[in-house]
PDB file of N, CA and C in Angstrom:
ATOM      1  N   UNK A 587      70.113  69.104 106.386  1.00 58.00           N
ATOM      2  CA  UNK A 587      69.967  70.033 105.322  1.00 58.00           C
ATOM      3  C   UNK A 587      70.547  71.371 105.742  1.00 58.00           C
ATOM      4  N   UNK A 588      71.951  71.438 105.486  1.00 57.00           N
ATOM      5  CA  UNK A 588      72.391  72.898 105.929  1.00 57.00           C
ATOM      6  C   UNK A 588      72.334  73.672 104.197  1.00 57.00           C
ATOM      7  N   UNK A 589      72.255  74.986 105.065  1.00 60.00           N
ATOM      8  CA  UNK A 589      71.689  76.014 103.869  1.00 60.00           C
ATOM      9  C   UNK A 589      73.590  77.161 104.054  1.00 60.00           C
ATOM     10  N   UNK A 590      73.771  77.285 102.517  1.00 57.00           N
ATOM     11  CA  UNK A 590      75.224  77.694 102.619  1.00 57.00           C
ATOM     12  C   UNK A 590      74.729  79.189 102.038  1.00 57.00           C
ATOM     13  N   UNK A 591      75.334  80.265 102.366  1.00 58.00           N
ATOM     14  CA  UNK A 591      75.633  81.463 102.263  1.00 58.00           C
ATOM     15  C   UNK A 591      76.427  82.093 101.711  1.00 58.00           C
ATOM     16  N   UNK A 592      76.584  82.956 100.794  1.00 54.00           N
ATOM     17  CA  UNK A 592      77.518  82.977  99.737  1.00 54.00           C
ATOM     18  C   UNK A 592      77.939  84.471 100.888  1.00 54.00           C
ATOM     19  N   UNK A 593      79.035  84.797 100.599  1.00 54.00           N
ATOM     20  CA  UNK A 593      79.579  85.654 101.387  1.00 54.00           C
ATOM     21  C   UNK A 593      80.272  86.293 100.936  1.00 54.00           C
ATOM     22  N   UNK A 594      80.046  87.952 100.166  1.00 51.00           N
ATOM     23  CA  UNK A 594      80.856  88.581  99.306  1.00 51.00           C
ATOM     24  C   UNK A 594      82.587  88.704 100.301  1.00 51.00           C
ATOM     25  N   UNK A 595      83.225  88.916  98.821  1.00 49.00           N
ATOM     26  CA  UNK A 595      84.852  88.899  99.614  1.00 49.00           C
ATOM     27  C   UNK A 595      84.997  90.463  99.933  1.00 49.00           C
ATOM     28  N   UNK A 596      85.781  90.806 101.204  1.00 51.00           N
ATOM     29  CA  UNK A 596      85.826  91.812 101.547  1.00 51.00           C
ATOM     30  C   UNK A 596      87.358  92.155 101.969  1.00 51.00           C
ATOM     31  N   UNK A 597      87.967  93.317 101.330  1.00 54.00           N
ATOM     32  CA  UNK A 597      89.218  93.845 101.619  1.00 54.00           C
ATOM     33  C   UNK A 597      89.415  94.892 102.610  1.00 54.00           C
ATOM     34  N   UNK A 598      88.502  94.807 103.633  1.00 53.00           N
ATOM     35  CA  UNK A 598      88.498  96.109 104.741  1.00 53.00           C
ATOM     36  C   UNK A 598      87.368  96.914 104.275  1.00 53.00           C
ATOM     37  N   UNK A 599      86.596  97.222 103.587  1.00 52.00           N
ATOM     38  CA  UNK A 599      85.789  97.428 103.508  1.00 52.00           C
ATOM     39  C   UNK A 599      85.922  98.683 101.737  1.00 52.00           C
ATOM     40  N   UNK A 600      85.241  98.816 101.194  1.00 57.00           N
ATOM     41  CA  UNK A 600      85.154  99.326  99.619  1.00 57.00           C
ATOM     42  C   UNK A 600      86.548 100.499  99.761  1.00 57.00           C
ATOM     43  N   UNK A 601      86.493 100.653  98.982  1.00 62.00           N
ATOM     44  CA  UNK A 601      87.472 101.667  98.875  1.00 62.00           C
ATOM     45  C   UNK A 601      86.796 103.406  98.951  1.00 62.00           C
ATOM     46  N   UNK A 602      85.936 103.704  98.248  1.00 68.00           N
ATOM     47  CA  UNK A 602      84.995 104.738  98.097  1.00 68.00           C
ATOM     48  C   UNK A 602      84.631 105.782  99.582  1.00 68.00           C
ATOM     49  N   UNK A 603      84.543 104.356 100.352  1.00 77.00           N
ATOM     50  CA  UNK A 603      83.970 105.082 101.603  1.00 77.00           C
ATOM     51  C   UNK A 603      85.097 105.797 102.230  1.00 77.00           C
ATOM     52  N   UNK A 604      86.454 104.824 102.133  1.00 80.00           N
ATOM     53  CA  UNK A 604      87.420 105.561 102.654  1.00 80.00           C
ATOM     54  C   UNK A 604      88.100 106.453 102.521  1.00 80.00           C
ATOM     55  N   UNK A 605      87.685 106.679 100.838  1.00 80.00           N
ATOM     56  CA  UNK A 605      88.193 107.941 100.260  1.00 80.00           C
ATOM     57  C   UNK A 605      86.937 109.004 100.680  1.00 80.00           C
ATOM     58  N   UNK A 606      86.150 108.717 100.747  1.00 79.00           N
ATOM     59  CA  UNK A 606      84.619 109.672 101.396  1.00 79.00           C
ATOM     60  C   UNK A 606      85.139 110.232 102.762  1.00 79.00           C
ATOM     61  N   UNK A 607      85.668 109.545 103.326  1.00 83.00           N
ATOM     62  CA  UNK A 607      85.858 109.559 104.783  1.00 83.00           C
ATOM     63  C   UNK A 607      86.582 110.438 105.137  1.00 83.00           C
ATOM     64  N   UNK A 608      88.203 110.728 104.320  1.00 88.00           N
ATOM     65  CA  UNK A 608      89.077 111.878 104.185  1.00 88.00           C
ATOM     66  C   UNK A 608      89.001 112.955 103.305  1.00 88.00           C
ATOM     67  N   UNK A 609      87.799 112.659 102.557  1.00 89.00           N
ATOM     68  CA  UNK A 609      87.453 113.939 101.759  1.00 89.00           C
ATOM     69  C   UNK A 609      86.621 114.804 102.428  1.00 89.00           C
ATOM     70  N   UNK A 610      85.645 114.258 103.109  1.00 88.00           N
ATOM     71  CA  UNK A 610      84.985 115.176 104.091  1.00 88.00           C
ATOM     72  C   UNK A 610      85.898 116.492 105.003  1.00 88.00           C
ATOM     73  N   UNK A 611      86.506 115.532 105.911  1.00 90.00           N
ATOM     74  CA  UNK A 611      87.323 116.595 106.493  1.00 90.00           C
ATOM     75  C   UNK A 611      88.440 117.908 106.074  1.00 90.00           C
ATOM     76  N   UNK A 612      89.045 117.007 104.846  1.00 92.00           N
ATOM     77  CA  UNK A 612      89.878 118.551 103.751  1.00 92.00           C
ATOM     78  C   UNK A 612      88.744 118.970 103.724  1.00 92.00           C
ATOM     79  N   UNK A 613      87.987 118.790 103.086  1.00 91.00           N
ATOM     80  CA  UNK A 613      86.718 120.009 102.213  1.00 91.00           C
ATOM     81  C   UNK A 613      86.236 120.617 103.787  1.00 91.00           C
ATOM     82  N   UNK A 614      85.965 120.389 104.892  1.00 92.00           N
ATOM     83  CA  UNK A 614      85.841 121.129 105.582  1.00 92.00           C
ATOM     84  C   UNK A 614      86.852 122.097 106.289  1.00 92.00           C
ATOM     85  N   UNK A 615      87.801 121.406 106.062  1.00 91.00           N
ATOM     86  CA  UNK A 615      89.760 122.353 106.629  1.00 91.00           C
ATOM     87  C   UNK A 615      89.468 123.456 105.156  1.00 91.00           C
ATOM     88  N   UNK A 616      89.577 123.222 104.258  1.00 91.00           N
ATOM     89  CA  UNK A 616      89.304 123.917 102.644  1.00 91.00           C
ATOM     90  C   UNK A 616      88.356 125.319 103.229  1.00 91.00           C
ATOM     91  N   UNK A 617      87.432 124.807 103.496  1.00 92.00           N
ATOM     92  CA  UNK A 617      85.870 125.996 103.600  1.00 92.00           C
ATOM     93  C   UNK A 617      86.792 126.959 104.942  1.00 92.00           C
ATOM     94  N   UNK A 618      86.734 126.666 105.935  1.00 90.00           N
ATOM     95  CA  UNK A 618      87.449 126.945 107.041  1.00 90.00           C
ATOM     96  C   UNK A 618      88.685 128.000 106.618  1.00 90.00           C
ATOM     97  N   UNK A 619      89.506 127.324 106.094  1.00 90.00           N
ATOM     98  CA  UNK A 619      91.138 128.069 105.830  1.00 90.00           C
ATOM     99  C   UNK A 619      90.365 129.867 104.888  1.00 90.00           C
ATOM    100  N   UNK A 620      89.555 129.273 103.836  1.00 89.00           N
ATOM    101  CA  UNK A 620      89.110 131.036 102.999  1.00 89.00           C
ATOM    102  C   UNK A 620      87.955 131.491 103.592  1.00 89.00           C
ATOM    103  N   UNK A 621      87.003 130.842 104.792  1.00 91.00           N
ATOM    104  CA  UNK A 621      86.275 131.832 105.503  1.00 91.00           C
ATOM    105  C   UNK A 621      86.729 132.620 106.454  1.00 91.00           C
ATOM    106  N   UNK A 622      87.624 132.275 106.983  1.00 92.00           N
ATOM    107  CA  UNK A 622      88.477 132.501 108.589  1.00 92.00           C
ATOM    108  C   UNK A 622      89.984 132.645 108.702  1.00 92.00           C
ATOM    109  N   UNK A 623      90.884 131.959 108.311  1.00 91.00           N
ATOM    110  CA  UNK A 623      92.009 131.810 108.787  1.00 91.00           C
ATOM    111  C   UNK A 623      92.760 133.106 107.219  1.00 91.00           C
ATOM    112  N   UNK A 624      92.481 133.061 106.451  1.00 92.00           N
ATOM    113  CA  UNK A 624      92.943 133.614 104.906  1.00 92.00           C
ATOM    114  C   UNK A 624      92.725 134.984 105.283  1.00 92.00           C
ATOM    115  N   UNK A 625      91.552 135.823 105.509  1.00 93.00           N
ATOM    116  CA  UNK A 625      90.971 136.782 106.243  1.00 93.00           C
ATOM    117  C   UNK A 625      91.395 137.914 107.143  1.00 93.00           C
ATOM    118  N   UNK A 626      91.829 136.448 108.293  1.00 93.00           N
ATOM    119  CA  UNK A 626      92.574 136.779 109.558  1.00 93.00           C
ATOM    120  C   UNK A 626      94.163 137.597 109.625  1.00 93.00           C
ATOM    121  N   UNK A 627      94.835 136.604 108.325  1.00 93.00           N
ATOM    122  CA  UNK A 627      96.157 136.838 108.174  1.00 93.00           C
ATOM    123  C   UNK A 627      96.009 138.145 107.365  1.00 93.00           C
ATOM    124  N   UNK A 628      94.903 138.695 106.233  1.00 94.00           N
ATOM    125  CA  UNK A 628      95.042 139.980 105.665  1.00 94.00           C
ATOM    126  C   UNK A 628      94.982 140.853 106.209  1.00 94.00           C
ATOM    127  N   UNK A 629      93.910 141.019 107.151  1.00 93.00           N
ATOM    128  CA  UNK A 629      93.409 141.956 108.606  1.00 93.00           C
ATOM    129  C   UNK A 629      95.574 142.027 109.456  1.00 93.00           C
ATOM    130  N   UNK A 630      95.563 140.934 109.998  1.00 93.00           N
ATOM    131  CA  UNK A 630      96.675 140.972 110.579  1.00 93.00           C
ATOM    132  C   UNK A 630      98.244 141.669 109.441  1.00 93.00           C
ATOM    133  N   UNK A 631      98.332 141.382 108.349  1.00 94.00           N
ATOM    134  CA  UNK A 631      99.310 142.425 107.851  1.00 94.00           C
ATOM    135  C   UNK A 631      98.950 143.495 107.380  1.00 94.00           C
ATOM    136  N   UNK A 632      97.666 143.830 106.930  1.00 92.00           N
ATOM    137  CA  UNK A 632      96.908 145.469 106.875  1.00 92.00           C
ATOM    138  C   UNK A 632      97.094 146.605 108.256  1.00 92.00           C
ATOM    139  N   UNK A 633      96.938 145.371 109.526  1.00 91.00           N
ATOM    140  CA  UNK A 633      97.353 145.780 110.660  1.00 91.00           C
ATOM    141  C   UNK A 633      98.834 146.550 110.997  1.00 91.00           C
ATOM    142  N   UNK A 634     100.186 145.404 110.743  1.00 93.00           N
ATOM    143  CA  UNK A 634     101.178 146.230 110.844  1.00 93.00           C
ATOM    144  C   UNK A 634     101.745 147.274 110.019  1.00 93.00           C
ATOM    145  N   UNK A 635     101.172 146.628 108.446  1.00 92.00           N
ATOM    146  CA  UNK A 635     101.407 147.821 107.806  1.00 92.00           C
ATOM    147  C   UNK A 635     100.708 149.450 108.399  1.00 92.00           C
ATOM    148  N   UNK A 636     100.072 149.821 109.114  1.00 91.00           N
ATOM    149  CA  UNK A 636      99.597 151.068 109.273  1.00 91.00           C
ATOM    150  C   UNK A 636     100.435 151.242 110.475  1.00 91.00           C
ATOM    151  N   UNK A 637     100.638 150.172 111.215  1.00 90.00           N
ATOM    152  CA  UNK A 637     101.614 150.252 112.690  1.00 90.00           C
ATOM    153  C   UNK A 637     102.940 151.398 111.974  1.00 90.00           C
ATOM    154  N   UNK A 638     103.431 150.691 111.196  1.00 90.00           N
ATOM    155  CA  UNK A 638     104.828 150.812 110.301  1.00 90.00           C
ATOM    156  C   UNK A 638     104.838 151.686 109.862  1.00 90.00           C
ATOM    157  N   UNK A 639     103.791 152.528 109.027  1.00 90.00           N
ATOM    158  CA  UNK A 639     103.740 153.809 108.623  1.00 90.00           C
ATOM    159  C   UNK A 639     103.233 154.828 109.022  1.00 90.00           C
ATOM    160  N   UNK A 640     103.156 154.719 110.662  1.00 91.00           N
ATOM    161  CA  UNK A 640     102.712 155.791 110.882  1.00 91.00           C
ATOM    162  C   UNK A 640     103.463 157.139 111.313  1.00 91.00           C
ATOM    163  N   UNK A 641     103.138 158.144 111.451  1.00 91.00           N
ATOM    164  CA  UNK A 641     104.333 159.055 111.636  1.00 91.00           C
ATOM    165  C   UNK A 641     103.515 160.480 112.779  1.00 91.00           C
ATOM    166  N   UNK A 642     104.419 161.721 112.916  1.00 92.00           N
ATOM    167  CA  UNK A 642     104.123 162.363 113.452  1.00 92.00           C
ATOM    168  C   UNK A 642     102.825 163.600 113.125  1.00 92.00           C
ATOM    169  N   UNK A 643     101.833 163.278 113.747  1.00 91.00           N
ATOM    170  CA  UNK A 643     101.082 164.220 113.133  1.00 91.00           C
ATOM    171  C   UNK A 643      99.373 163.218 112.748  1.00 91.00           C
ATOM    172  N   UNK A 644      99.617 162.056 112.536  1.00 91.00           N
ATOM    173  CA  UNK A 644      98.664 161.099 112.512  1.00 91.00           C
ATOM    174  C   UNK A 644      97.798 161.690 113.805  1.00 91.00           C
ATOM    175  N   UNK A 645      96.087 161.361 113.338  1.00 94.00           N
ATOM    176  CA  UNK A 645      95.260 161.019 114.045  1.00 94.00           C
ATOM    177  C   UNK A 645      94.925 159.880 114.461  1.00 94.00           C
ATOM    178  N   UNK A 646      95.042 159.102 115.506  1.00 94.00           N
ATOM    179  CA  UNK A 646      94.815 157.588 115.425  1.00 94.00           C
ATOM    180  C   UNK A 646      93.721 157.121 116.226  1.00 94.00           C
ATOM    181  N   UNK A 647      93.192 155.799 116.536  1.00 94.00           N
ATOM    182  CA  UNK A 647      92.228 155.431 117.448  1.00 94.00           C
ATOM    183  C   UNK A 647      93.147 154.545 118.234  1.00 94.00           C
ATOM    184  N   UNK A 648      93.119 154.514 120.016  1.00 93.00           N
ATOM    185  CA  UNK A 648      93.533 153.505 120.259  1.00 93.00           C
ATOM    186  C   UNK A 648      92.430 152.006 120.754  1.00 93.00           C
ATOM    187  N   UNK A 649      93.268 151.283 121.319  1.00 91.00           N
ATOM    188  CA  UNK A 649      92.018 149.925 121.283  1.00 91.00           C
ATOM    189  C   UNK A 649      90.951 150.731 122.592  1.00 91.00           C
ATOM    190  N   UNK A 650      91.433 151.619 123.485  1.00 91.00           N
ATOM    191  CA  UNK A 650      90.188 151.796 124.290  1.00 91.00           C
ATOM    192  C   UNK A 650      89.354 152.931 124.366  1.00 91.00           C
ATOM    193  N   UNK A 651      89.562 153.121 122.654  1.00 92.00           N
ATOM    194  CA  UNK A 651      88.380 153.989 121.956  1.00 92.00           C
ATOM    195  C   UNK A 651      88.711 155.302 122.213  1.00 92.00           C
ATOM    196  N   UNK A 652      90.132 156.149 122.527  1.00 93.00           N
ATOM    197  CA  UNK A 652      90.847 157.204 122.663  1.00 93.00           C
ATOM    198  C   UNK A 652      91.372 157.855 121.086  1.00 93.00           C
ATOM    199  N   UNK A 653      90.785 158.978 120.699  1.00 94.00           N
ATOM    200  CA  UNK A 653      91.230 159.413 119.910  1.00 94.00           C
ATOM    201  C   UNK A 653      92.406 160.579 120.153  1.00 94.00           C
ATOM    202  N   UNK A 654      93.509 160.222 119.323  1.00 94.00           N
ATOM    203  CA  UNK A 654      94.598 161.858 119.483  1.00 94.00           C
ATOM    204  C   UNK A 654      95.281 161.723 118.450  1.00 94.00           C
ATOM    205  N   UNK A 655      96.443 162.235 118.457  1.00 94.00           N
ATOM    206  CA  UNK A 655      96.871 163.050 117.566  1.00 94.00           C
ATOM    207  C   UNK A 655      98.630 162.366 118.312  1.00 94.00           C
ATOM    208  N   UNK A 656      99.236 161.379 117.090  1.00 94.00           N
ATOM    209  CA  UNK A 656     100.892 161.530 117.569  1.00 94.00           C
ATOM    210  C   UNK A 656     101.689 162.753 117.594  1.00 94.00           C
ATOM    211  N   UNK A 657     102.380 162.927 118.698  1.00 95.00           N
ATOM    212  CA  UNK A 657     103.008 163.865 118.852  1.00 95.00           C
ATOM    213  C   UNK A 657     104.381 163.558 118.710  1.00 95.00           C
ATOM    214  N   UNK A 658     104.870 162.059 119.472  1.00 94.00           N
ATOM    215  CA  UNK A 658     106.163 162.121 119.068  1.00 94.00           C
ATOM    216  C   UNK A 658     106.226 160.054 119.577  1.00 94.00           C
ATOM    217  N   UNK A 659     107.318 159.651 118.645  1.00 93.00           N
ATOM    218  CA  UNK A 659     107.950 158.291 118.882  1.00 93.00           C
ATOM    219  C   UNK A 659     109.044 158.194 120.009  1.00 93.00           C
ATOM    220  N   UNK A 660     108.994 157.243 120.453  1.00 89.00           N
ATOM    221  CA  UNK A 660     109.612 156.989 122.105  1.00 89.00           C
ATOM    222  C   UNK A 660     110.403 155.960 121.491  1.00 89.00           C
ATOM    223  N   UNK A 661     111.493 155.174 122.393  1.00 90.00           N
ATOM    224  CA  UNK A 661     112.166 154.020 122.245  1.00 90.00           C
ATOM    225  C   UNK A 661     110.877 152.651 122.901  1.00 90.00           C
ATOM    226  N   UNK A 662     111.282 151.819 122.740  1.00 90.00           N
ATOM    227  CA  UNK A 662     110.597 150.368 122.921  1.00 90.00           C
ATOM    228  C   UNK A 662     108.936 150.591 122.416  1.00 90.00           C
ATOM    229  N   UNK A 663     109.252 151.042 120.898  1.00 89.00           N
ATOM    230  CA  UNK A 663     107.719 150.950 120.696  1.00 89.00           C
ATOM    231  C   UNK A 663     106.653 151.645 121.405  1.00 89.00           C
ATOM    232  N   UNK A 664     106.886 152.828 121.989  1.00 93.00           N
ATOM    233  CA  UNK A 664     106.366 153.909 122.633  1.00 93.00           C
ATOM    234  C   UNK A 664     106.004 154.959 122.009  1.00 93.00           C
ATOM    235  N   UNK A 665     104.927 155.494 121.824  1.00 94.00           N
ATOM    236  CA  UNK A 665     104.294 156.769 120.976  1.00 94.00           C
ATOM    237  C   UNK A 665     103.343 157.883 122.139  1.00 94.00           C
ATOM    238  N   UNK A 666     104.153 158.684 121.779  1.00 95.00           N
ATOM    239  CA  UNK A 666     103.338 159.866 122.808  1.00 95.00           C
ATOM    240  C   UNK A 666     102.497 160.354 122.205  1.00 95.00           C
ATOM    241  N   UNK A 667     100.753 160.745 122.490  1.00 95.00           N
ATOM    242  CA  UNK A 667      99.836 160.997 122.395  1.00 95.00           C
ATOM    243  C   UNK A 667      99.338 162.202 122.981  1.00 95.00           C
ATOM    244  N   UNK A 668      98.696 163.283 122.076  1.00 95.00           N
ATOM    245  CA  UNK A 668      97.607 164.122 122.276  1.00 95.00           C
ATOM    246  C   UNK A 668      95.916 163.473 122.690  1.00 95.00           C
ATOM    247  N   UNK A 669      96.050 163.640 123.404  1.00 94.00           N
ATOM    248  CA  UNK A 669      94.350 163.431 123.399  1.00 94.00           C
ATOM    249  C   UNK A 669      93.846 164.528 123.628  1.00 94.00           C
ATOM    250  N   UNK A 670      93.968 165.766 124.235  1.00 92.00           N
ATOM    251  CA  UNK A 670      93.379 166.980 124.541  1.00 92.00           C
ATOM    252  C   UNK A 670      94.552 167.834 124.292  1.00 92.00           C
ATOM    253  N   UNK A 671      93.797 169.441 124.408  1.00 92.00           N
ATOM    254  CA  UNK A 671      94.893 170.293 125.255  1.00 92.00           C
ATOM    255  C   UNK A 671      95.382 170.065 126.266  1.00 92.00           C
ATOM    256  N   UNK A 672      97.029 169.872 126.919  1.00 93.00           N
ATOM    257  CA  UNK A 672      97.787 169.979 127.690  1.00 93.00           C
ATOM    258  C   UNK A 672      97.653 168.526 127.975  1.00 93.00           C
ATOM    259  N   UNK A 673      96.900 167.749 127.579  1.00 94.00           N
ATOM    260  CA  UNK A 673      97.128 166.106 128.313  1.00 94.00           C
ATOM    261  C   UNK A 673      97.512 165.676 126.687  1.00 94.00           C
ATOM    262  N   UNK A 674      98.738 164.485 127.061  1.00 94.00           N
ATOM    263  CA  UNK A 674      99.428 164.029 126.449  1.00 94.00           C
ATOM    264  C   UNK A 674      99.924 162.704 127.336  1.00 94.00           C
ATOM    265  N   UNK A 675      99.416 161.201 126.750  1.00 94.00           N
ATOM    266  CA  UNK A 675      99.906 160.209 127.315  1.00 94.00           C
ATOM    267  C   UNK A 675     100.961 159.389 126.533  1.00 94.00           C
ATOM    268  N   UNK A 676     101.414 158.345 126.780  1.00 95.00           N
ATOM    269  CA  UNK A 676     102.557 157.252 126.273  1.00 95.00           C
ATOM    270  C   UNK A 676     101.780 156.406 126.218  1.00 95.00           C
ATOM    271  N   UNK A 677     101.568 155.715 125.310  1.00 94.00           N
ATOM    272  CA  UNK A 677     101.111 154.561 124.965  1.00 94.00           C
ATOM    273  C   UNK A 677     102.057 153.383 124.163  1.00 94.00           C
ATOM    274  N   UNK A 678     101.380 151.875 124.251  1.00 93.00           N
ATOM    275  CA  UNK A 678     102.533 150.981 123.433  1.00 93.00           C
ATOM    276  C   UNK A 678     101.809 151.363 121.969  1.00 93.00           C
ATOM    277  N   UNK A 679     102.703 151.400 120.744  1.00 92.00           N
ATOM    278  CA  UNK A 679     102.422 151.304 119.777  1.00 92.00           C
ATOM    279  C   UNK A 679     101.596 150.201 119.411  1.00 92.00           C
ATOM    280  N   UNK A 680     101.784 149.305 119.672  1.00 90.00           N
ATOM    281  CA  UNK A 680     100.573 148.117 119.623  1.00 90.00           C
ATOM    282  C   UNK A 680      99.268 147.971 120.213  1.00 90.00           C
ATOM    283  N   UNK A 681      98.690 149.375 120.995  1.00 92.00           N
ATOM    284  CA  UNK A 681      97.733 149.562 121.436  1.00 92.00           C
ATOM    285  C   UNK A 681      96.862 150.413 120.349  1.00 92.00           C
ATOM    286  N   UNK A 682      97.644 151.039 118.771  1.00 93.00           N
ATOM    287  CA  UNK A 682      97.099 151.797 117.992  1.00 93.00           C
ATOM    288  C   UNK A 682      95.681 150.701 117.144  1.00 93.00           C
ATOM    289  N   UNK A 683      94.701 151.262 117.516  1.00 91.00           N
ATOM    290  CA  UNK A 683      94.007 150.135 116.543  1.00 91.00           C
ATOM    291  C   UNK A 683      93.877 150.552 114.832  1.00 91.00           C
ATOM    292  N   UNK A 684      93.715 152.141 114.906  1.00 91.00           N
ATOM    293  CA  UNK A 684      93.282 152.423 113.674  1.00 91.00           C
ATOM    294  C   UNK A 684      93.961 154.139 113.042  1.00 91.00           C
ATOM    295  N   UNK A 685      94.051 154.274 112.230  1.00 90.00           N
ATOM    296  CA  UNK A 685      93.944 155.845 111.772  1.00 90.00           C
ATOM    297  C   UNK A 685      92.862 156.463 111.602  1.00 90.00           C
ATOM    298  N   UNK A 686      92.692 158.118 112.171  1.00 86.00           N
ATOM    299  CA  UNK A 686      90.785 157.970 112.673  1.00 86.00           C
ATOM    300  C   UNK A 686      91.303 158.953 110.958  1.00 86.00           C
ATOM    301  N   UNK A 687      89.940 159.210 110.879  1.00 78.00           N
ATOM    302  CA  UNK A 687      89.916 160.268 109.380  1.00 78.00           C
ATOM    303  C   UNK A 687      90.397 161.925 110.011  1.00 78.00           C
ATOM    304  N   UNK A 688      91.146 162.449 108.916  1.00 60.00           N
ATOM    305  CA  UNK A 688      91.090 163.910 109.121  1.00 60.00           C
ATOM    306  C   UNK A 688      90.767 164.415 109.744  1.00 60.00           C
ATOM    307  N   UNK A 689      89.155 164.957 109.472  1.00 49.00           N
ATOM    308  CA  UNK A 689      88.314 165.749 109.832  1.00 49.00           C
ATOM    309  C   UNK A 689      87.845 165.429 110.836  1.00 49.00           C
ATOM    310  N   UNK A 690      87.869 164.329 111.704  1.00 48.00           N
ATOM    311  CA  UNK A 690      86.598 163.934 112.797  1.00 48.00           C
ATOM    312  C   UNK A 690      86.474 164.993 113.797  1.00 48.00           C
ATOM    313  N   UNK A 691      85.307 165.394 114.201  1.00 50.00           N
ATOM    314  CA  UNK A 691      84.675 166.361 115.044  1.00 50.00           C
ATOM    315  C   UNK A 691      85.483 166.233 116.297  1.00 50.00           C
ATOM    316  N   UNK A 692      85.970 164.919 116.641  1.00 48.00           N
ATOM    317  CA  UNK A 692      86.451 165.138 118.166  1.00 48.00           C
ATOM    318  C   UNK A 692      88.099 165.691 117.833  1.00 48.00           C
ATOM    319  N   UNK A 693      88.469 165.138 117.524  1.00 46.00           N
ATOM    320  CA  UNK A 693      90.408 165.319 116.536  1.00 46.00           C
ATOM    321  C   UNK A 693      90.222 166.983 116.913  1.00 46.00           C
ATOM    322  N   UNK A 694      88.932 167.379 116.514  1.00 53.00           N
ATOM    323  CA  UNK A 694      88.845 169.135 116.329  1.00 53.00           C
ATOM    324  C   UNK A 694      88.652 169.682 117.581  1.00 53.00           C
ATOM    325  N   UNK A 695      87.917 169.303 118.439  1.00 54.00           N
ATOM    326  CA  UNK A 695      87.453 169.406 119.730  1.00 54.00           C
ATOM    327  C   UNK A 695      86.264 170.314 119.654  1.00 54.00           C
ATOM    328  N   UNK A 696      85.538 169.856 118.783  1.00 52.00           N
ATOM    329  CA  UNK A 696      84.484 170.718 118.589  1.00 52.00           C
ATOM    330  C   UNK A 696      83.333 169.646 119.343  1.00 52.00           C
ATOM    331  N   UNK A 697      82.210 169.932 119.865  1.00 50.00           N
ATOM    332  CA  UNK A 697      81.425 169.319 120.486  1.00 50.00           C
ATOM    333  C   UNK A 697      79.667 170.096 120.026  1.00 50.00           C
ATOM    334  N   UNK A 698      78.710 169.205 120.017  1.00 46.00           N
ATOM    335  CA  UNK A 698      77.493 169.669 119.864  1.00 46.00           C
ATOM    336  C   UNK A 698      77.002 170.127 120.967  1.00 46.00           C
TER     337      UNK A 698
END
């Protein structure tokens, strides 16, 4: 008395799952690309645009938290810097992180 088993037919397995399977990962590349990477690239051309326009007379910040005042453009991307009276350094232009505001108390050399 053998007992027979009906055995659904199978093509690799449903189709659904496999479309489940590659939808997961876009929708996570998707979330990823406009939290992070979309962001990154606006920051990064907001960036050179201020590189690009900056000129003589700007107050700027550099990345190691030095505030001055351009004094003059150099060849190879070189910008000479006020930071005080009588001190004046060279820096790479790609070390500018930011434009500080106008008015800032130190720009003035005023101190509390």
């Amino acid at each position: 008395m053998g007992m027979a088993y009906a055995q659904g037919a199978t093509n690799g397995g449903p189709p659904s799952s496999m479309l489940g399977a590659l939808i997961t990962p876009i929708a996570i590349f998707v979330v990823f690309y406009f939290l992070m990477i979309r962001p990154q690239q606006k920051k990064s051309r907001e960036q050179k645009n201020m590189l690009e326009n900056l000129k003589t007379g700007d107050q700027i910040v550099t990345t190691g938290g030095l505030y001055g005042t351009i004094v003059k453009f150099g060849e190879n991307n070189r910008v000479k810097v006020k930071l005080a009276e009588n001190i004046t350094v060279e820096i790479a232009r790609g070390a500018i992180t930011e434009k500080a505001a106008e008015t800032t108390e130190v720009a003035k050399g005023k101190s509390d």
